[in-house]
Coordinates of C-alpha atoms in Angstrom, one line a residue:
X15 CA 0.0 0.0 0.0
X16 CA 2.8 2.5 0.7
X17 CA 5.6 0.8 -0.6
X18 CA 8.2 -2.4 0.6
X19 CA 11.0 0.1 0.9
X20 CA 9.3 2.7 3.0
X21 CA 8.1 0.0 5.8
X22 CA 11.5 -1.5 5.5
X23 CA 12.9 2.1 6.3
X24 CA 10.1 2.8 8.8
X25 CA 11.2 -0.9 10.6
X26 CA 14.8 -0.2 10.4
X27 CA 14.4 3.5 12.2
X28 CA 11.7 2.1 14.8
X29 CA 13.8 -0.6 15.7
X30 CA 17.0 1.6 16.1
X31 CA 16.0 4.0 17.7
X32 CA 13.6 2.5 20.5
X33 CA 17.2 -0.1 20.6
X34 CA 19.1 3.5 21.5
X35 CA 15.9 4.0 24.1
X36 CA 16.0 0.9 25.7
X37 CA 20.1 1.5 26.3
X38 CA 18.9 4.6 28.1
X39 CA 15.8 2.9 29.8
X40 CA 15.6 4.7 33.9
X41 CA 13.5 1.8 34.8
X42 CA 12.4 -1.7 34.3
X43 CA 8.5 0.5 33.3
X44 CA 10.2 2.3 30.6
X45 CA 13.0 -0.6 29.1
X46 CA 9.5 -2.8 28.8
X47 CA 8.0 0.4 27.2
X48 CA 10.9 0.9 24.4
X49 CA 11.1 -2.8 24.1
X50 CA 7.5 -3.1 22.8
X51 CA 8.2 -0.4 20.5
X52 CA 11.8 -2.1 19.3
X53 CA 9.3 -4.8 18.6
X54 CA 6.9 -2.8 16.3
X55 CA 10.2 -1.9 14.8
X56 CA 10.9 -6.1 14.0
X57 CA 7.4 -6.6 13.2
X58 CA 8.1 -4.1 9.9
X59 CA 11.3 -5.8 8.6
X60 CA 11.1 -9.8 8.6
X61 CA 7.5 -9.7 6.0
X62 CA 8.5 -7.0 4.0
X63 CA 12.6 -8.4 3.7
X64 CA 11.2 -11.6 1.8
X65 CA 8.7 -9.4 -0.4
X66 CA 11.6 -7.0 -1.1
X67 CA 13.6 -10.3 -2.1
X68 CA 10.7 -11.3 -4.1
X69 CA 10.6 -8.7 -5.9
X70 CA 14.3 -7.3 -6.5
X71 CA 15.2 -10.7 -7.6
X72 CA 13.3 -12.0 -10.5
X73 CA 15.2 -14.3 -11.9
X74 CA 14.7 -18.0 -10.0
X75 CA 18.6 -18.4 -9.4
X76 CA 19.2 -15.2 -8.3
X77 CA 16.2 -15.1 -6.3
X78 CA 17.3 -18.5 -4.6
X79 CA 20.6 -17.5 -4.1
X80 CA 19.3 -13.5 -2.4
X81 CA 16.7 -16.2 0.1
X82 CA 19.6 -18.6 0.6
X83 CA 22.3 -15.4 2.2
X84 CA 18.7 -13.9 4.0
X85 CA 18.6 -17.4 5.4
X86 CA 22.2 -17.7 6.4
X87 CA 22.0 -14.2 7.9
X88 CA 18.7 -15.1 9.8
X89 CA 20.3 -17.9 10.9
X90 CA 23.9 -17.1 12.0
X91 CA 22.2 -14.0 13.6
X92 CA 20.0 -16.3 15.9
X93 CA 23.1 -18.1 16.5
X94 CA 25.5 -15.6 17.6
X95 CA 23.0 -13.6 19.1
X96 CA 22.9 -15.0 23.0
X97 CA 26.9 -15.9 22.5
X98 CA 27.9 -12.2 21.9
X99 CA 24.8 -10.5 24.0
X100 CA 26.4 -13.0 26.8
X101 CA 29.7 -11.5 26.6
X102 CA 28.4 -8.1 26.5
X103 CA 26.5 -8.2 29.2
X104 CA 29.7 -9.8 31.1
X105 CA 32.2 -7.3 29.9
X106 CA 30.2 -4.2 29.4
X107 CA 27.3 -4.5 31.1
X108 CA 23.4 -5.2 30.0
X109 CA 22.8 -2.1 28.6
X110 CA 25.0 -2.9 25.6
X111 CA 23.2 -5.3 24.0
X112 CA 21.1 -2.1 22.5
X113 CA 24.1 -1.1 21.4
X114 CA 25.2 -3.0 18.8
X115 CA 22.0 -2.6 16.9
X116 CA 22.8 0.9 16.8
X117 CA 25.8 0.8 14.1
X118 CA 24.0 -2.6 12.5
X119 CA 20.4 -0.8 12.2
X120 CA 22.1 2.7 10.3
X121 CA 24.4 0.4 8.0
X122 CA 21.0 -0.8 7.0
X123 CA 18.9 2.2 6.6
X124 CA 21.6 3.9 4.5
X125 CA 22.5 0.3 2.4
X126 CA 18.9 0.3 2.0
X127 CA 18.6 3.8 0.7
X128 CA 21.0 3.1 -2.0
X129 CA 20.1 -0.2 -3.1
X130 CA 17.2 -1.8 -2.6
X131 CA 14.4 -0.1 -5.5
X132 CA 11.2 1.3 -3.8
X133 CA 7.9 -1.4 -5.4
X134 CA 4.7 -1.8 -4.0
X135 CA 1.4 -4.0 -4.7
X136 CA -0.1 -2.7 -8.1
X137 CA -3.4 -3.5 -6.5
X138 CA -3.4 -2.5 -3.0
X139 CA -5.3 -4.8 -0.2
X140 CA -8.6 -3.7 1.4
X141 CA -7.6 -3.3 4.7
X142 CA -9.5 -6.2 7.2
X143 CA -10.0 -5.0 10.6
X144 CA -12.2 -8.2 11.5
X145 CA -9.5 -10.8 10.3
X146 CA -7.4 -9.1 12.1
X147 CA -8.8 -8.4 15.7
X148 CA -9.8 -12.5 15.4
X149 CA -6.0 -13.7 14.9
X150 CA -5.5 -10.9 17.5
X151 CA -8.4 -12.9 19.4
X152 CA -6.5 -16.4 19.1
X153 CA -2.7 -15.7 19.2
X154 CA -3.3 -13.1 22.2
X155 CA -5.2 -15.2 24.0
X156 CA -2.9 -18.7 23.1
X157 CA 0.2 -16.8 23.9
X158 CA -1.2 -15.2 28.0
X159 CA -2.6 -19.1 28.6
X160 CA 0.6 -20.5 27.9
X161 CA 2.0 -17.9 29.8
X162 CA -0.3 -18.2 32.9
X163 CA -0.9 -21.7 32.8
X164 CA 2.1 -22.6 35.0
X165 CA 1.0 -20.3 37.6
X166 CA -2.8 -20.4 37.5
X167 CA -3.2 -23.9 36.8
X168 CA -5.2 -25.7 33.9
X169 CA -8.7 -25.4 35.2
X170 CA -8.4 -22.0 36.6
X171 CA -11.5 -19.7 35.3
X172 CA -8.4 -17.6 33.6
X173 CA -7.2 -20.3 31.8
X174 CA -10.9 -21.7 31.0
X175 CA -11.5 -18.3 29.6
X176 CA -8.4 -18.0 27.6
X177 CA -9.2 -20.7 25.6
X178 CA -12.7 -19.9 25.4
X179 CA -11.4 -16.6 23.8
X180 CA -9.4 -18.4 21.8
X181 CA -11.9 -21.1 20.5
X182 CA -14.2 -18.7 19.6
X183 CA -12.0 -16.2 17.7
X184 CA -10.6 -18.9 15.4
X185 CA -14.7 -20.3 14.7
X186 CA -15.5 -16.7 14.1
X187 CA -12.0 -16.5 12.3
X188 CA -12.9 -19.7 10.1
X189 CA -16.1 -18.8 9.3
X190 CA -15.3 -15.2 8.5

């Protein structure tokens, strides 16, 4: 609707700066607070990298080969993450681990600028508010059960109601 390489930008300035918040965070309130927002950041890269690869890359080798370094990326990323956020916290201290996305998120922003070419969906979406507050509905309440659970118990009215909440926004969700 507004363009792959403007959400991609939006993400990658979201992300880095609420990473140079939560470095700066005067409480556990306010880290939680910039963390949420460094996730709205995430949330705007990850779907729009792939269509971005999609679409840069039209020819089936290259477009493998552009998944295949994403992938490797993704991967070592997810890999070395805990090692080196381990050591920083160790050697620096915890507030470091912002950092580092800090020179990482502007590399991006400005190799994005220059090469990655702006494209969009020639016919955009209609927006779906309903699908949307129902998978809202079902993850939402999934994800607090699973988090509760342990402490509340399985038959707890909380946890009945969770999955109440959850039965009924994936029936609505179906059926919709």
């Amino acid at each position: 609707r507004i363009g792959r390489r403007r959400v991609f930008q939006a993400g990658l300035v979201v992300f880095t700066v609420s990473s140079a918040l939560c470095s700066m965070a005067p409480s556990l309130s306010w880290l939680v607070a910039f963390r949420m927002l460094q996730a709205v950041g995430g949330s705007m890269l990850n779907p729009v990298a792939m269509s971005i690869i999609t679409n840069t890359f039209t020819e089936p080798k290259e477009r493998a080969r552009a998944i295949g370094v994403w992938g490797g990326v993704v991967g070592i990323s997810m890999a070395a993450g805990p090692v080196v956020g381990g050591l920083l916290v160790q050697s620096v201290g915890w507030r470091s681990i912002f950092w580092i996305n800090l020179p990482v998120g502007l590399a991006a922003l400005l190799l994005t600028i220059r090469y990655v070419p702006e494209s969009r969906a020639p016919e955009p979406r209609r927006p779906d508010p309903v699908g949307q507050l129902l998978v809202i509905g079902v993850l939402g309440a999934v994800t607090y059960a699973i988090i509760e659970t342990p402490g509340a118990g399985w038959d707890s009215p909380l946890i009945i109601g969770c999955a109440a909440v959850a039965a009924a926004s994936l029936a609505g969700l179906l059926y919709y």
